[in-house]
PDB file of C-alpha atoms and ligand atoms in Angstrom:
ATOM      1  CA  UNK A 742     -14.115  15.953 -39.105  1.00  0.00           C
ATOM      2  CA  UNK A 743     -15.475  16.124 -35.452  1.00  0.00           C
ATOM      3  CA  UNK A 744     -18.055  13.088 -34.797  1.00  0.00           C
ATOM      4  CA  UNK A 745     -20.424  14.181 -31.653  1.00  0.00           C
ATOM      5  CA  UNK A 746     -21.209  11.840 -29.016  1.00  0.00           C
ATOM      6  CA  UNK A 747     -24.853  11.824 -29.778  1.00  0.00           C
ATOM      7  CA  UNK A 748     -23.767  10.315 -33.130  1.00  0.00           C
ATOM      8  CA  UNK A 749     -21.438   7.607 -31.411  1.00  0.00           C
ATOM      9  CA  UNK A 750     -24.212   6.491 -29.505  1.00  0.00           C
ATOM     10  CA  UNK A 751     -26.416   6.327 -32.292  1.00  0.00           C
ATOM     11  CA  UNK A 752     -23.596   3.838 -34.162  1.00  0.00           C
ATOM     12  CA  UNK A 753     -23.156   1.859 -31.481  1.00  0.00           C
ATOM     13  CA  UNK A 754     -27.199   1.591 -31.500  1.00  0.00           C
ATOM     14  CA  UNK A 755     -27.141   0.826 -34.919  1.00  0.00           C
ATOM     15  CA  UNK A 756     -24.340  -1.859 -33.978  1.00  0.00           C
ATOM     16  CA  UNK A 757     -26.013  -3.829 -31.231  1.00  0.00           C
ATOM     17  CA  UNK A 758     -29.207  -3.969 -33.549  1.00  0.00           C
ATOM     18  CA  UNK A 759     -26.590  -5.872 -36.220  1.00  0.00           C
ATOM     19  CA  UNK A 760     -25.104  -7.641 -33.528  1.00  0.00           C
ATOM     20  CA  UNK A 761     -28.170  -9.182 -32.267  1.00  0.00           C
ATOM     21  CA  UNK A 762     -28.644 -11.083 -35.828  1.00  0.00           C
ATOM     22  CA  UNK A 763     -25.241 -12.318 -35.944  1.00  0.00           C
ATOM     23  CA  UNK A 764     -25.245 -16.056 -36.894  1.00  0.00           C
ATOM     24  CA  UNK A 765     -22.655 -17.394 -34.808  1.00  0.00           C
ATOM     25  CA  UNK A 766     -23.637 -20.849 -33.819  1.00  0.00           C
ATOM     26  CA  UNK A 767     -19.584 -21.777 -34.270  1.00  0.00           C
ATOM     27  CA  UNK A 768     -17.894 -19.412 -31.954  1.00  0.00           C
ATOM     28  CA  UNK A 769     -20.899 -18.109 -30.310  1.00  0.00           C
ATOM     29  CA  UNK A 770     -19.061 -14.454 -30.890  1.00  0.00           C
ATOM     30  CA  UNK A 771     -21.884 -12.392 -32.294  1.00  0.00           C
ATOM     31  CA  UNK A 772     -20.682  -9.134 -33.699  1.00  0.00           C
ATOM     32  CA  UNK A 773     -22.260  -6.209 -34.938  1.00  0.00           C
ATOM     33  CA  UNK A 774     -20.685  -3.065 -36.894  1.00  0.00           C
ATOM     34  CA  UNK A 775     -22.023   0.031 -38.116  1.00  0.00           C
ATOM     35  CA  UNK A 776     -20.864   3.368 -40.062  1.00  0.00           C
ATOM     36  CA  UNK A 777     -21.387   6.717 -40.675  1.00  0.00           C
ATOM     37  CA  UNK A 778     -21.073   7.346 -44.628  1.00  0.00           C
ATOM     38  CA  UNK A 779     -19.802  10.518 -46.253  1.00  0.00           C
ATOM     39  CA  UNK A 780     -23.115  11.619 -47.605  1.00  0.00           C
ATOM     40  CA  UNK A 781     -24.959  11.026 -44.387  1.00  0.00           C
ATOM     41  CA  UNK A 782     -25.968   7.207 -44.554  1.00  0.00           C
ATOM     42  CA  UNK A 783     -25.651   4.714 -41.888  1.00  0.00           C
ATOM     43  CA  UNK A 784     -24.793   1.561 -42.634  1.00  0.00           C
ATOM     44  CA  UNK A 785     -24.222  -2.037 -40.868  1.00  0.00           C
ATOM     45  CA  UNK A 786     -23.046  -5.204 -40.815  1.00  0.00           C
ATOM     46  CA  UNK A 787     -23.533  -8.735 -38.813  1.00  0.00           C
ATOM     47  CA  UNK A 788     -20.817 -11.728 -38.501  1.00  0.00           C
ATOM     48  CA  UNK A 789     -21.783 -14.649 -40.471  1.00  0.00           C
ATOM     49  CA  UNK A 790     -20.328 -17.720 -39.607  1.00  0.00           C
ATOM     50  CA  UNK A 791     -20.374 -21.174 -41.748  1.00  0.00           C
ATOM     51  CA  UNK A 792     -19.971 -25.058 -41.291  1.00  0.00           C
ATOM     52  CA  UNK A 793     -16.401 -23.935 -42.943  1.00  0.00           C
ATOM     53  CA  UNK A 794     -14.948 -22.101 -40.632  1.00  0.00           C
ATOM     54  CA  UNK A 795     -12.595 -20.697 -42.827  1.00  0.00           C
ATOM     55  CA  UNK A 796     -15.753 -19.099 -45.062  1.00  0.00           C
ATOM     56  CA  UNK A 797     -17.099 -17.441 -42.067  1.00  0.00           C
ATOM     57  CA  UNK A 798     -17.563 -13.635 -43.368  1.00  0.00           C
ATOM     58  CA  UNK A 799     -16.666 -10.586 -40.546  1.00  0.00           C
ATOM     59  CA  UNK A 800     -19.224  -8.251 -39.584  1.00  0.00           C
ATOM     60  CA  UNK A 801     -16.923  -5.485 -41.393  1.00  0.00           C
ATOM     61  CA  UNK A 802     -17.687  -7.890 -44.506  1.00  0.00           C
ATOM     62  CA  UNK A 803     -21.672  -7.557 -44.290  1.00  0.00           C
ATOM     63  CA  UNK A 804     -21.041  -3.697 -43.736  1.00  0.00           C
ATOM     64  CA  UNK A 805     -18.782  -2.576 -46.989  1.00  0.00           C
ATOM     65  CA  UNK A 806     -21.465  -5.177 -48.976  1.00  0.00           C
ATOM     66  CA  UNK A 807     -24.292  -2.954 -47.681  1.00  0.00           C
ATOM     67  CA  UNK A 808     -21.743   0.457 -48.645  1.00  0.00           C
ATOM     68  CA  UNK A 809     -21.561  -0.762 -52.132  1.00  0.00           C
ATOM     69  CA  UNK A 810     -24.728  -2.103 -52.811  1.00  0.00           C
ATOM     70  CA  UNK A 811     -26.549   1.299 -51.112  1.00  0.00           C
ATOM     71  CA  UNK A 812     -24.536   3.481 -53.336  1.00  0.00           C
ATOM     72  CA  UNK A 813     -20.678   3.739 -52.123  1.00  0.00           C
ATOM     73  CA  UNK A 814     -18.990   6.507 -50.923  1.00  0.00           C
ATOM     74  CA  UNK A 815     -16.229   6.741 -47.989  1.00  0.00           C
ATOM     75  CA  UNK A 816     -16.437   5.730 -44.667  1.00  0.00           C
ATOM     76  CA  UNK A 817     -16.199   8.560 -41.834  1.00  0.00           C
ATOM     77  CA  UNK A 818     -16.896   6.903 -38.551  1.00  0.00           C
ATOM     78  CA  UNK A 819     -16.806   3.339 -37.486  1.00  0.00           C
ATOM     79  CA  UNK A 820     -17.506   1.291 -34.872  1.00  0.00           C
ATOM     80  CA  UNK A 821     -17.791  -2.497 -33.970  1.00  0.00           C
ATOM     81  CA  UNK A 822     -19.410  -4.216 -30.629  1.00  0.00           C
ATOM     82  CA  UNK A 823     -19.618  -7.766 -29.274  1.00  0.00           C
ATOM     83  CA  UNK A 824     -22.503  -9.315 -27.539  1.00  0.00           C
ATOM     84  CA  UNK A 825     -22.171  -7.646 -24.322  1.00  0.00           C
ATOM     85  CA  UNK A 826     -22.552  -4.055 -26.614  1.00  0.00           C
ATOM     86  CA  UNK A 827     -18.406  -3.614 -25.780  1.00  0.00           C
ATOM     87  CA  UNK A 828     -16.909  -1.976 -28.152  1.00  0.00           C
ATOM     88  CA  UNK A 829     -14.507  -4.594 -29.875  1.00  0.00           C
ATOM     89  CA  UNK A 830     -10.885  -4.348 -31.933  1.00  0.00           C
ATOM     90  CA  UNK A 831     -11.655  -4.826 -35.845  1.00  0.00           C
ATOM     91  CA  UNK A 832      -9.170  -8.145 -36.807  1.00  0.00           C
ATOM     92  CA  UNK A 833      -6.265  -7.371 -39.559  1.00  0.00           C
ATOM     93  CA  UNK A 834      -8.344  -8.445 -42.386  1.00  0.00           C
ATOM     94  CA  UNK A 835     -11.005  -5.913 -41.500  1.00  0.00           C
ATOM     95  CA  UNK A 836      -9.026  -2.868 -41.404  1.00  0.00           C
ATOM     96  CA  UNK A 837      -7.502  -3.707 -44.702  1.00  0.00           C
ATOM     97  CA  UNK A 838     -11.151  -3.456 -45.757  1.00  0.00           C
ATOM     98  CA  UNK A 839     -11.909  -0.330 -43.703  1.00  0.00           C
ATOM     99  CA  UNK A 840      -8.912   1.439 -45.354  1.00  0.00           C
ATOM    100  CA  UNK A 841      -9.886   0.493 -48.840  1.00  0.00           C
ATOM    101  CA  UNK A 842     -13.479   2.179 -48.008  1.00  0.00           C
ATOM    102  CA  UNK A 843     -12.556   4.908 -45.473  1.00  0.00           C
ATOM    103  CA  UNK A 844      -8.990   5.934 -46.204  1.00  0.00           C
ATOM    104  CA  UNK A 845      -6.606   7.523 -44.053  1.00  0.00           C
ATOM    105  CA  UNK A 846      -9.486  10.110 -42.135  1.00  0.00           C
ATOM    106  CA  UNK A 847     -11.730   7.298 -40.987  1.00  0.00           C
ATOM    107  CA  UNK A 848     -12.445   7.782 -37.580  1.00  0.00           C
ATOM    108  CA  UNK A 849     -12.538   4.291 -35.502  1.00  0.00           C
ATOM    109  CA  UNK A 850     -13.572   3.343 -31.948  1.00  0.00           C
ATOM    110  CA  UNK A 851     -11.818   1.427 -30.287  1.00  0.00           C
ATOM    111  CA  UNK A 852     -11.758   0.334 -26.532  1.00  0.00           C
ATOM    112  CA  UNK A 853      -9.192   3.017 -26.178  1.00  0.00           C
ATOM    113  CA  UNK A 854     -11.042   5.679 -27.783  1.00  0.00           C
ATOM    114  CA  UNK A 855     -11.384   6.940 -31.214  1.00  0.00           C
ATOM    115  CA  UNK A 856      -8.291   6.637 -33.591  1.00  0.00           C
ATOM    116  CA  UNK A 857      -7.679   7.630 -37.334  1.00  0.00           C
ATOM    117  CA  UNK A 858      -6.845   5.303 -39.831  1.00  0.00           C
ATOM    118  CA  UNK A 859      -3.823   6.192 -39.808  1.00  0.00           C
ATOM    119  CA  UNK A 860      -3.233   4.645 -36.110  1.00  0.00           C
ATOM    120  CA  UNK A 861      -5.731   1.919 -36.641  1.00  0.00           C
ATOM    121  CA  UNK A 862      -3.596   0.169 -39.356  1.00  0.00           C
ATOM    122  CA  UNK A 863       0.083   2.460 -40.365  1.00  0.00           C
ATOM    123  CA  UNK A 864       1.601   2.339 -43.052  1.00  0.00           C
ATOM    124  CA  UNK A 865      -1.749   0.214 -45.170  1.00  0.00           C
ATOM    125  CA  UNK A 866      -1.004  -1.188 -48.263  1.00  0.00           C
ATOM    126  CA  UNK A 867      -3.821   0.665 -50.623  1.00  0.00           C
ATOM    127  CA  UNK A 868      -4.637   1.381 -53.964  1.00  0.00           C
ATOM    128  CA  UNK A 869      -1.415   3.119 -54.779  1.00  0.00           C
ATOM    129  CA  UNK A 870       0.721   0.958 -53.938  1.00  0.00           C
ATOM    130  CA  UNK A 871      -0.664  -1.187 -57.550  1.00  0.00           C
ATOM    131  CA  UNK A 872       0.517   1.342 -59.182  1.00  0.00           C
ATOM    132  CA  UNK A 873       4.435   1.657 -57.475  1.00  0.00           C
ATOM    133  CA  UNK A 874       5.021  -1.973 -58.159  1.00  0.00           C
ATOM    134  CA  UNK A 875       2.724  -3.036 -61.281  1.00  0.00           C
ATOM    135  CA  UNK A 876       4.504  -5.113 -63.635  1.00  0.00           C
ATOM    136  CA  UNK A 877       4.748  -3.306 -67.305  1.00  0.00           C
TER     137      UNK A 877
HETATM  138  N1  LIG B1011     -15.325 -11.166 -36.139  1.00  0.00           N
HETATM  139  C1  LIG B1011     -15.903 -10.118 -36.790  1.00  0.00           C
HETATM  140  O1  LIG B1011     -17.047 -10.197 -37.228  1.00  0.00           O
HETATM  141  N2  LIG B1011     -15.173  -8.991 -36.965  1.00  0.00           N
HETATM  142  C2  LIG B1011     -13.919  -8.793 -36.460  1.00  0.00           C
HETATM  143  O2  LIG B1011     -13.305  -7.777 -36.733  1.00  0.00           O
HETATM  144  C3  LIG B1011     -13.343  -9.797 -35.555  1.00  0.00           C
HETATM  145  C4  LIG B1011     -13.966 -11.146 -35.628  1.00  0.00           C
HETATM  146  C5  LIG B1011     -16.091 -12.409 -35.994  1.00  0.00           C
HETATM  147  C6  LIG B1011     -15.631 -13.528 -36.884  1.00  0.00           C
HETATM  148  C7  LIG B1011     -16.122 -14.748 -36.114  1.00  0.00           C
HETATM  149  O3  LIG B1011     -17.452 -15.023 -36.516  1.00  0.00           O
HETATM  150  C8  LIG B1011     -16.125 -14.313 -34.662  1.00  0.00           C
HETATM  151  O4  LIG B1011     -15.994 -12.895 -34.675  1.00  0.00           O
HETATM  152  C9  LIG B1011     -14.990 -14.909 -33.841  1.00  0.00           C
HETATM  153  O5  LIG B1011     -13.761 -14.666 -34.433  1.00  0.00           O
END
């Protein structure tokens, strides 16, 4: 699937609009991320940080809540920006979630560019790998 720029642009819009209502009072890292849906949808996602820094939820978290709750579907095109609207890296965690909702073709930018899935986390531990070592 090709993504145009126009659309790119438009994410990373959608992005720094998520980004500016971070709550980060902790790290003061605001982040923002937004996706392109299967079906056409755009959704996005803030950080959320807490008094417990170990309970702070990832902007990617906010996103996938709003993918669920607005109807599902896959992921196609992703991208996540810091306060400054540069394009960040998604942490490990997160792109164990973006697998689980975008799969291999999910299309990610990245500082470098846009990557695949595939590139973006290899060799992901996903649904069918339950199945290969489930217990009887
Ligand atoms: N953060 C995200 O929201 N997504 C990432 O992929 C990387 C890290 C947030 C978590 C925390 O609130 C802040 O950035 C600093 O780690």
């Amino acid at each position: 699937m090709t993504i145009s720029d126009d659309t790119w642009a438009a994410l990373r819009a959608l992005a720094i609009e998520a980004m500016d209502r971070a709550y980060a009072p902790y790290s003061k890292f605001p982040v923002g991320a937004a996706a392109l849906v299967d079906d056409g949808r755009t959704v996005s996602g803030c950080n959320v940080e807490n008094a417990g820094y170990g309970v702070t939820l990832c902007a990617e978290c906010g996103l996938v809540s709003e993918l669920v709750r607005s109807g599902g579907g896959r992921l196609v095109a992703f991208t996540c920006v810091g306060a400054g609207g540069q394009v960040l890296v998604p942490c490990g965690r997160c792109r164990q979630l973006l697998w689980e909702h975008g799969g291999p073709e999910l299309l990610v930018e990245l500082p470098s560019g846009v990557h695949p899935m595939t590139e973006v986390l290899p060799e992901a531990f996903g649904p069918q790998d339950l199945q290969v070592g489930a217990r009887a």
